[in-house]
Coordinates of C-alpha atoms and ligand atoms in Angstrom, one line a residue:
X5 CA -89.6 -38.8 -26.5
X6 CA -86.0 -40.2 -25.9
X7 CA -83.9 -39.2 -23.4
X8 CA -80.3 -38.4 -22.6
X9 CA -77.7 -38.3 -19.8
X10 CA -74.6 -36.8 -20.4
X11 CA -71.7 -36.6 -17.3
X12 CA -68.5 -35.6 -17.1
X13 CA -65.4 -36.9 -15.2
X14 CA -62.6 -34.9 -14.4
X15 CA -62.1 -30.9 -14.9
X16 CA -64.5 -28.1 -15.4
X17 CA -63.6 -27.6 -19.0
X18 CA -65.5 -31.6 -19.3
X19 CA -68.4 -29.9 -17.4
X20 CA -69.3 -27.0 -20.1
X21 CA -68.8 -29.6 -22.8
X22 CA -71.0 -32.3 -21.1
X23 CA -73.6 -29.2 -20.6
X24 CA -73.6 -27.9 -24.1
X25 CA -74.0 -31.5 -25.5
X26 CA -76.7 -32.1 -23.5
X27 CA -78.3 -28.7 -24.4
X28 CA -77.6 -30.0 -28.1
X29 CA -79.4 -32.6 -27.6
X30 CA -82.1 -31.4 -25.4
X31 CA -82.6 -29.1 -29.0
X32 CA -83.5 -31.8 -30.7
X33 CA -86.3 -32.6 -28.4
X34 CA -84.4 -35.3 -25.8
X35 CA -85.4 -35.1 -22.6
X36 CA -82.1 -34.7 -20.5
X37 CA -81.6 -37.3 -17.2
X38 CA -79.5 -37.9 -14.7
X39 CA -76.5 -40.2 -15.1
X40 CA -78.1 -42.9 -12.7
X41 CA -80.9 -42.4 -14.8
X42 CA -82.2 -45.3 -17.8
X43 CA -81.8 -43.3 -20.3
X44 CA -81.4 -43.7 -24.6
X45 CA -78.1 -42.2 -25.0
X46 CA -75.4 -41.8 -22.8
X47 CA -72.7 -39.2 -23.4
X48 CA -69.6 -40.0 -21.2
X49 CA -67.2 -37.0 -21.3
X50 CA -64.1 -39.3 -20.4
X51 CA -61.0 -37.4 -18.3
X52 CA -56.9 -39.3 -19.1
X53 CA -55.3 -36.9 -16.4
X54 CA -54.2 -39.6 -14.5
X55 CA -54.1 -43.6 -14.8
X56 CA -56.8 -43.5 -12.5
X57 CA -58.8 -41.1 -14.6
X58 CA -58.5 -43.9 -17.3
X59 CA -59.7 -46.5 -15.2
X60 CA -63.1 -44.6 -14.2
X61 CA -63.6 -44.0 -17.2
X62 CA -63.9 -47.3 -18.5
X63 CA -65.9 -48.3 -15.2
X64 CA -68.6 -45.5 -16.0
X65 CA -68.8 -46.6 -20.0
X66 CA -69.8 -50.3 -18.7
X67 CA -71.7 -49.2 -15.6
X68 CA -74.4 -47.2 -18.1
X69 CA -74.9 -50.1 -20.3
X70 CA -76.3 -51.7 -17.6
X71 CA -78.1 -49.5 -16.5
X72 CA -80.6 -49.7 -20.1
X73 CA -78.5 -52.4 -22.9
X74 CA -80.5 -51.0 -25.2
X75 CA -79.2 -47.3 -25.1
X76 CA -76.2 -45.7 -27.3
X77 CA -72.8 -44.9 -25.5
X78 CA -70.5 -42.5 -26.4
X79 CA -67.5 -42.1 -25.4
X80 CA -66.1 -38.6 -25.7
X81 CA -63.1 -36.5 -24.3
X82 CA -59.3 -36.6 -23.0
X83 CA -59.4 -40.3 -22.6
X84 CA -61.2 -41.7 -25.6
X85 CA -58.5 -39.1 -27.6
X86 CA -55.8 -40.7 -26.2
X87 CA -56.3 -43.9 -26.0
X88 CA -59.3 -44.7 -28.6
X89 CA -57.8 -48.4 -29.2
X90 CA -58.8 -49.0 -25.4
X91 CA -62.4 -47.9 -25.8
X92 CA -62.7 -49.6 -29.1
X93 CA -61.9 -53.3 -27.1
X94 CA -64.8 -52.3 -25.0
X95 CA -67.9 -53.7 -26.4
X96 CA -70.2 -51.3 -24.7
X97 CA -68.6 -48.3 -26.1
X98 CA -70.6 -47.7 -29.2
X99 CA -69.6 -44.4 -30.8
X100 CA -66.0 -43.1 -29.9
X101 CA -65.1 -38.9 -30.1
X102 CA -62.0 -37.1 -29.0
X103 CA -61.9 -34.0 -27.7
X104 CA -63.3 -32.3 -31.5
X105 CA -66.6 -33.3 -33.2
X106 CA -68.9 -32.8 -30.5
X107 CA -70.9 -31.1 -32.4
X108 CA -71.2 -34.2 -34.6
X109 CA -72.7 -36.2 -31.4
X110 CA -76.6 -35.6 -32.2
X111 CA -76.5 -36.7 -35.7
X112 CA -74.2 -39.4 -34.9
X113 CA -75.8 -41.1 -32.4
X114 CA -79.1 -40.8 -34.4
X115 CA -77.6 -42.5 -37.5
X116 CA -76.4 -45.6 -34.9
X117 CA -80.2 -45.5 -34.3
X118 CA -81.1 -46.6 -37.4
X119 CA -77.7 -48.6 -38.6
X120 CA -76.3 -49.9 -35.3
X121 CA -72.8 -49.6 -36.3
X122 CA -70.1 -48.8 -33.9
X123 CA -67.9 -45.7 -35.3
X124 CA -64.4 -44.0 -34.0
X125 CA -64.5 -40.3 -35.4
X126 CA -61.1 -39.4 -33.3
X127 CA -58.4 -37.8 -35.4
X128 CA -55.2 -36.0 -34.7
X129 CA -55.6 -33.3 -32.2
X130 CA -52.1 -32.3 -32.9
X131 CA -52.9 -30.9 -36.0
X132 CA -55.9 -28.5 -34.6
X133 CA -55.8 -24.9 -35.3
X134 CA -59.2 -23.9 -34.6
X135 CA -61.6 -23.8 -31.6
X136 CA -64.8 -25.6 -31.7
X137 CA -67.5 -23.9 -31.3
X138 CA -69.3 -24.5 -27.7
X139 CA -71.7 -23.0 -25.8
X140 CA -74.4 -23.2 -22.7
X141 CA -77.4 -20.9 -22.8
X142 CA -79.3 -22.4 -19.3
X143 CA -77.6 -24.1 -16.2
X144 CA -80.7 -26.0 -14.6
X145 CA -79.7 -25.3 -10.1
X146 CA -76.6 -23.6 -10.9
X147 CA -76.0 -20.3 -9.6
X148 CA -72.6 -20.2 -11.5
X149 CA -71.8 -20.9 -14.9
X150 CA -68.6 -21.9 -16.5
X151 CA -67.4 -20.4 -19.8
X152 CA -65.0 -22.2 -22.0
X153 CA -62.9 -19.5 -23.3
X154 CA -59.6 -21.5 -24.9
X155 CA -59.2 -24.9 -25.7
X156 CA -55.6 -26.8 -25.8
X157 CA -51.8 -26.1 -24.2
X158 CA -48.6 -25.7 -25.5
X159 CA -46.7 -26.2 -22.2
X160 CA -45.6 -29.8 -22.0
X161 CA -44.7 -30.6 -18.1
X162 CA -43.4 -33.8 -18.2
X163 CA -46.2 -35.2 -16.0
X164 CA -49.1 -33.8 -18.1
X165 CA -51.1 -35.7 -20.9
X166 CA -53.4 -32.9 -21.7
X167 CA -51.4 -31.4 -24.7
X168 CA -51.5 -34.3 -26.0
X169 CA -55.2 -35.2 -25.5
X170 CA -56.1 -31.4 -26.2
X171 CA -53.5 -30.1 -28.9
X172 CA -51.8 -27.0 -29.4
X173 CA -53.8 -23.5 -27.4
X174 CA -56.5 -22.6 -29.5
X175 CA -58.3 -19.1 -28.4
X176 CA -62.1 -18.8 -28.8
X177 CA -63.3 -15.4 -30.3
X178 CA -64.0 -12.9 -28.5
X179 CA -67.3 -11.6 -29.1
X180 CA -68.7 -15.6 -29.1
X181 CA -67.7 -15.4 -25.8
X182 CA -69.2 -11.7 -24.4
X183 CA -72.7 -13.5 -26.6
X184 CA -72.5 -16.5 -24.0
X185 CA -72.2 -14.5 -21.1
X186 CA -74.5 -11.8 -22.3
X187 CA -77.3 -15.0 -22.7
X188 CA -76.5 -16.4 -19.2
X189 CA -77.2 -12.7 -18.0
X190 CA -80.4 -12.7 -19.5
X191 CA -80.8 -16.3 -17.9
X192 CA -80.6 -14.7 -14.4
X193 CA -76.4 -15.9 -13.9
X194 CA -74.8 -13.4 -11.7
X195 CA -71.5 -15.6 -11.8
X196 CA -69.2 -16.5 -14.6
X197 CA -65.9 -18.6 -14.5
X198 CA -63.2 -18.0 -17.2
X199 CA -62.1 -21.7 -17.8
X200 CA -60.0 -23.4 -20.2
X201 CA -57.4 -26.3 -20.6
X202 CA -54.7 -23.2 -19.8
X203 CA -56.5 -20.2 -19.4
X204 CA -53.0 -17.7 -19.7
X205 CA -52.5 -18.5 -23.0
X206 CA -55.9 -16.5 -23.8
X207 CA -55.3 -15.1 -27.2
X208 CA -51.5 -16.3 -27.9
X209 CA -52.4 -18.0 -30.7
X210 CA -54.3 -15.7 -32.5
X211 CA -53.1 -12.5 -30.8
X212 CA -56.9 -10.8 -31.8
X213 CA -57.3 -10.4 -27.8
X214 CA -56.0 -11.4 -24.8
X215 CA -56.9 -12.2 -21.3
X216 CA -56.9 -9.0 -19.5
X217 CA -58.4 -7.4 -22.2
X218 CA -61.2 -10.0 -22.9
X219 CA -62.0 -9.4 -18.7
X220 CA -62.8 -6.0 -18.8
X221 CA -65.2 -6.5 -22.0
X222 CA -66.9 -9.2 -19.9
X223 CA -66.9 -7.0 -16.9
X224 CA -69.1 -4.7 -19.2
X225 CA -72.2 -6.8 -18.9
X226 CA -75.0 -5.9 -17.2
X227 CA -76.3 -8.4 -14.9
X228 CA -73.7 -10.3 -14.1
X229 CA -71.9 -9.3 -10.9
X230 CA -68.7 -11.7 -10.5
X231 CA -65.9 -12.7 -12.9
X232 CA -63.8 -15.6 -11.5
X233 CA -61.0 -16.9 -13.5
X234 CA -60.0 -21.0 -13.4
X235 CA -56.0 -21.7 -12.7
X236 CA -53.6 -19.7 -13.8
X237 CA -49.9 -19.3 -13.8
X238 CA -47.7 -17.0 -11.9
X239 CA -46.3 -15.8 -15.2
X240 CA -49.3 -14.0 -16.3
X241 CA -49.6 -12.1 -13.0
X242 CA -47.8 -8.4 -13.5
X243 CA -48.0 -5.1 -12.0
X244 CA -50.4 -3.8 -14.5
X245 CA -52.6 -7.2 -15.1
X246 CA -53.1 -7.2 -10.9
X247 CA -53.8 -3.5 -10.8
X248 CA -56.1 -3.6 -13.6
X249 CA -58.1 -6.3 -12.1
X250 CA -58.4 -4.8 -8.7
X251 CA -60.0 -1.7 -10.3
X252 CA -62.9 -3.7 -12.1
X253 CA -65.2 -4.5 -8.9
X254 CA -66.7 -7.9 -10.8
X255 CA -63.3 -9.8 -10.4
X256 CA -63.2 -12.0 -7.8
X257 CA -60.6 -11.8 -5.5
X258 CA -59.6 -15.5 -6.0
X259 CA -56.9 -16.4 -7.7
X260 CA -55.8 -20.5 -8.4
X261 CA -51.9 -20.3 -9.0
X262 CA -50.4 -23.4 -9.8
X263 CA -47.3 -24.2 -8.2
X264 CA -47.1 -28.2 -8.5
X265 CA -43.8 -27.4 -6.1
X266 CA -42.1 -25.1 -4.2
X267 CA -38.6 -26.6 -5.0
X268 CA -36.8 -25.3 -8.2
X269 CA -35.2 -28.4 -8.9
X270 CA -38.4 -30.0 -9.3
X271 CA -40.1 -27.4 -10.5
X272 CA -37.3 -27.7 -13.9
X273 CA -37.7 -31.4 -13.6
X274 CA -41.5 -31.1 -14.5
X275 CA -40.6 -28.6 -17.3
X276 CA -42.7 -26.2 -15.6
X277 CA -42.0 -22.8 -16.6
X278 CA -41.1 -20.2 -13.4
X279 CA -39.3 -20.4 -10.4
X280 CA -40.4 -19.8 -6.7
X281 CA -38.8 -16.7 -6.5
X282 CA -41.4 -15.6 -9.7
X283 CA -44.1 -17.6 -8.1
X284 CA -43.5 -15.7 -4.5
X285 CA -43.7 -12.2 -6.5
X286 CA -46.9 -12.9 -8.4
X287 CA -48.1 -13.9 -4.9
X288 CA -47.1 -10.5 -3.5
X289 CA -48.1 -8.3 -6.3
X290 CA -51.5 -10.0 -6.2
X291 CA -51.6 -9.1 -2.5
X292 CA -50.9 -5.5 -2.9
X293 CA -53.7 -4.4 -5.0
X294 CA -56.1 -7.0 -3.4
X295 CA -55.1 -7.6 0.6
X296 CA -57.9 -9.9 0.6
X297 CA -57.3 -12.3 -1.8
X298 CA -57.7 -16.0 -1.5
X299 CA -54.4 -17.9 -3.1
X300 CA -55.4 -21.7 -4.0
X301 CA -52.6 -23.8 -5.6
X302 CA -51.8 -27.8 -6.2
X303 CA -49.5 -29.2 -5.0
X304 CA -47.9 -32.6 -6.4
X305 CA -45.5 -34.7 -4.3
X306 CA -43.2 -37.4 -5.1
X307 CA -42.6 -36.4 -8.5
X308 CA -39.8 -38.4 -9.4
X309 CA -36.4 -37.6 -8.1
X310 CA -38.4 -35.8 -5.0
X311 CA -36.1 -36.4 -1.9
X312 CA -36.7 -35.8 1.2
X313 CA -34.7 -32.2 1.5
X314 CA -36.7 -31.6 -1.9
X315 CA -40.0 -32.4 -0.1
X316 CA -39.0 -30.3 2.9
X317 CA -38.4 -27.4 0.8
X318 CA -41.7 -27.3 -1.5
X319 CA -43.5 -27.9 2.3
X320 CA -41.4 -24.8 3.7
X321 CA -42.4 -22.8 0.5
X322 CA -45.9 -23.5 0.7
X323 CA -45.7 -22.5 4.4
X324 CA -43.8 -18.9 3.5
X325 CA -46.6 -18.3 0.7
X326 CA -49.6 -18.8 2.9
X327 CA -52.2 -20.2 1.1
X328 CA -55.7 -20.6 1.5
X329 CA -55.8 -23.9 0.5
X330 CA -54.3 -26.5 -1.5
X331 CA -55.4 -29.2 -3.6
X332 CA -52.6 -31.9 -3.0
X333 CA -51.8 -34.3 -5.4
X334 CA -49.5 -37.7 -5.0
X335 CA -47.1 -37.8 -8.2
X336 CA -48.9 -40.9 -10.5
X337 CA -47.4 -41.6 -13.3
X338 CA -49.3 -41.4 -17.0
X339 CA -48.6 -43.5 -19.9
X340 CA -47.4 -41.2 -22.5
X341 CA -45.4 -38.8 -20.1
X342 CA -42.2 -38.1 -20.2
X343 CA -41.7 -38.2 -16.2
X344 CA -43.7 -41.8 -16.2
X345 CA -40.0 -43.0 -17.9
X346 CA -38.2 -41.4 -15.3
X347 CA -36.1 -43.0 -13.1
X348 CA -36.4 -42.8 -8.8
X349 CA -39.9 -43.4 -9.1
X350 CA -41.2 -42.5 -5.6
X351 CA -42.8 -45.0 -3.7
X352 CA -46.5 -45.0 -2.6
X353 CA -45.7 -45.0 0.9
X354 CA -43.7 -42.1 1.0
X355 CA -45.6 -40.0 -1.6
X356 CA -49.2 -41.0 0.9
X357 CA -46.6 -40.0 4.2
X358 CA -45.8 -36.7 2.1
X359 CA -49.3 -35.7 0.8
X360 CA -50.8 -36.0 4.6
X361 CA -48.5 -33.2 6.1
X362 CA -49.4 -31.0 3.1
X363 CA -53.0 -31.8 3.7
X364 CA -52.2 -31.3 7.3
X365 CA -50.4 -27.7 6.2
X366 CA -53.7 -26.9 4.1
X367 CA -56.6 -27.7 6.7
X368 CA -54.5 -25.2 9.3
X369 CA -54.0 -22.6 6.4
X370 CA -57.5 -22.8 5.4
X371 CA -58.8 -22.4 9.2
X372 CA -56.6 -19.4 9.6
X373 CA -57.4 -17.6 6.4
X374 CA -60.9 -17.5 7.1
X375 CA -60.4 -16.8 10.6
X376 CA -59.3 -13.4 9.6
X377 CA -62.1 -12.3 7.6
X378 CA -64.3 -12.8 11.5
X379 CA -66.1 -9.4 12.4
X380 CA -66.0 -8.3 8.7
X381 CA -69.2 -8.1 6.4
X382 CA -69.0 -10.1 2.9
X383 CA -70.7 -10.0 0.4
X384 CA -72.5 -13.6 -0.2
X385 CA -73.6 -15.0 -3.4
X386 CA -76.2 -17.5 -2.1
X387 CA -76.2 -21.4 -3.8
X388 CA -78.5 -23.5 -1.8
X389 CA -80.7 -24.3 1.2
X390 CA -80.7 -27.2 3.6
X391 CA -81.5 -28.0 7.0
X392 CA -82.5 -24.0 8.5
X393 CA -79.3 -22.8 6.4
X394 CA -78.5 -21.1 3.4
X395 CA -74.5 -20.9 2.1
X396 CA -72.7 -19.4 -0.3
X397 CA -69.3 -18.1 -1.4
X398 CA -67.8 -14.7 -0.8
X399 CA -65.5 -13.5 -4.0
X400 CA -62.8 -14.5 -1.8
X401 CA -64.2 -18.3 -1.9
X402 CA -64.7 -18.3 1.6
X403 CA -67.9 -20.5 2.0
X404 CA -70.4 -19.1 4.6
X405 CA -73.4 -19.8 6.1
X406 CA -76.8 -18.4 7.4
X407 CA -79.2 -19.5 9.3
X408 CA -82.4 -18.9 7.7
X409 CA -85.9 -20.4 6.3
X410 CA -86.1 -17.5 3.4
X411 CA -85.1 -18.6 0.2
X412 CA -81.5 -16.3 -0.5
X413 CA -80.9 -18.6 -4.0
X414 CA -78.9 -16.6 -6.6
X415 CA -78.9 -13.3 -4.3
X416 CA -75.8 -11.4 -3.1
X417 CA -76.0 -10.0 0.2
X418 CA -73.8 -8.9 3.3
X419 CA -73.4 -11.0 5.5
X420 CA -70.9 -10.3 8.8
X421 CA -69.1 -13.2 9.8
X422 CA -69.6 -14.3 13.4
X423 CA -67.8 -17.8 13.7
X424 CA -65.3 -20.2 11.6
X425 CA -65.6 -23.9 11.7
X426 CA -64.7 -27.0 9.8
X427 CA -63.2 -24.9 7.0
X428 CA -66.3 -22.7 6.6
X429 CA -67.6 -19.3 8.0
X430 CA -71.0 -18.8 9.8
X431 CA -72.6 -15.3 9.7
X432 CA -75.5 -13.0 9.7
X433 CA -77.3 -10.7 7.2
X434 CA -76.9 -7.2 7.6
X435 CA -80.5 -6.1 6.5
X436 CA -79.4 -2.4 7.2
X437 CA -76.8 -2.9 4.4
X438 CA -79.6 -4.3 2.2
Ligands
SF4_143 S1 -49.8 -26.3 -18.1 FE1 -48.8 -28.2 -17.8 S2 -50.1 -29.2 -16.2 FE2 -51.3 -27.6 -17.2 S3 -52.4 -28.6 -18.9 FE3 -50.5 -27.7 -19.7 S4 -49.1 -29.3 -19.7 FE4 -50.7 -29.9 -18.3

């Protein structure tokens, strides 16, 4: 029997495409290892969001050759789209895909079997109208399962690489999707996350459905119990789309907003498309219909240009929204991007002085948001066991804990929280409730 490992740097859209490969694969009889595993094929879903991104990449391509010479490499993803000539200089690469034709992957790497002959199937994204075809039936010791619902963006901030590693917003159809998640129901999933490269645009290519709408159909299925949707952007957040969602019980009450920054200025500069003042009202709309909800954002700093008063006011924004955490992000430039050409590039020193007072701004938001959720009974969707404890997350993201030797895995239960710490909440079940 041969045997594959298939990993995935980079975003949760990778992830469900490095899963359903390796489903693929384990199809065809492969028995599927770990990435630290010797294995016969490697499938390395590659991630070009930053330089970085590049760079580990490559490492991970050479690092599983070593790991068995003998065995297949593929490289596949945002990285070997964009930059293909790279991968083809590496001599362990042995089959390159883009971001299309991974449904090729199988029969390809069982053709380099028998003809050992290195092959580069990428072709121009750019000119993609369809989406491909992907999807995940079993998660092995995953309690939630991410479903790829659109593929591409048309957006273009001047940072970003992804439209041009993913092409144009390409919707997948409907009823494919409610058959995934009505499969990973039957599986026993009680969780599903709406992802995608840019999950607003759901349906505004092909205008057969659209985001709210394809919610409430998923919110339909019986057995699962929690719809969570990936990033979004303020713009997609109206009166009705916020007061729909708050009357469906399944949706989470977690929404990730980008906001990159709270300065208009640079906000224009990145070609991003609202303003604070629209950010700050999806923000408050959300918060009408659903008090409780958890507002997550990015955050990038040092963009070029960024001065200090611009700095000060996407810090004093972030402070006047409240949020309940934020990923921060130092500004690196990407080969391909119009703001890597820009001029007042900002340097290192100040973009790392910048990022630690957001992070600093984060930690104390986080800390206060769950704070106020002490004395109040969650409900818990459990994950995993260790050491006397079981955690889980609320729909509001918060992560709890509770001390117990029962097995709680993939069961939602009450749970009144008794104590915040170190970014997490401590509780107890409230078998009464039960
Ligand atoms: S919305 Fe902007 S940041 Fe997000 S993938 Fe599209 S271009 Fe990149």
């Amino acid at each position: 029997m041969k045997s594959v490992a298939s990993f995935a740097l980079g975003c949760k859209v990778n992830q469900a495409e490095s899963e359903a490969v390796a489903e693929a694969f384990a199809d065809k009889g492969y028995e599927v290892k770990n990435i630290d595993e010797k294995a016969d094929v490697y499938i390395i879903n590659t991630c070009a969001v930053t330089n970085f991104g590049d760079k580990k990449s490559r490492q991970l391509l050479r690092k599983v050759k070593k790991l068995n010479p003998e065995a297949v490499v593929v490289a596949a993803g945002c990285y070997a789209q964009t930059d293909s000539a790279a991968l083809e200089s590496i001599p362990e690469v042995d089959i390159i895909v883009g971001t299309k034709g991974r449904h090729k992957i199988v029969d390809e790497v069982e053709r380099f079997f028998s003809e050992r002959k290195r092959v580069c199937l990428v072709s121009d994204i750019m000119k993609e109208h369809d989406f491909e075809p992907i999807s995940i039936r079993k998660l092995a010791g995953r309690t939630r399962a991410y479903i790829k619902i659109q593929d591409g963006c048309s957006q273009f901030c001047s940072y970003c690489i992804i439209p041009y590693a993913r092409g144009p917003v390409r919707s997948r159809d409907e009823e494919d999707i409610l058959k995934e998640v009505s499969n990973l129901a039957l599986n026993g999933f009680k969780e599903v996350v709406l992802t995608g490269i840019h999950v607003a645009s759901y349906g505004k290519d092909n205008h057969k459905s659209d985001l709210l709408t394809l919610i409430k159909r998923v919110s339909l299925i019986n057995g699962i119990e929690r719809i969570r949707l990936s990033s979004v952007e303020p713009n997609i957040v109206t009166e009705e789309f916020a007061h729909e969602l708050s009357t469906m019980y399944k949706v989470c009450h977690h929404f990730h907003l980008s906001l990159q920054s709270g300065c208009d200025k640079t906000l224009e500069a990145m070609n991003r498309k609202y303003t604070t003042e629209k950010y700050l009202q999806a923000v408050e709309i959300l918060r009408k219909y659903m008090p409780d909800v958890a507002i997550t954002t990015d955050i990038i700093v040092g963009f070029p240009g960024e001065s200090d008063s611009d700095y000060e006011e996407s810090f004093r924004f972030a402070e006047k929204v409240g949020f309940a955490k934020i990923h921060v992000f130092p500004y690196s430039p990407k080969k391909g991007t119009p703001a890597a050409g820009m001029k007042c590039q900002i340097p290192s020193a100040i973009k790392s002085v910048r990022a630690s007072k957001l992070i600093k701004l984060s930690d104390d938001m986080e800390d206060r948001f769950i704070g106020c959720f002490k004395g109040r009974v969650l409900d818990v969707l459990f994950e995993k066991g260790e050491g006397g404890f079981f955690e889980g997350h609320t729909s509001n993201y918060i992560k709890v804990f509770v001390k117990t030797d029962e097995n709680l895995r993939n069961m939602i239960l009450p749970v009144r929280i008794q104590d915040v710490s170190a970014k997490a909440a401590y509780g107890e079940i409230c078998r009464q409730m039960t």
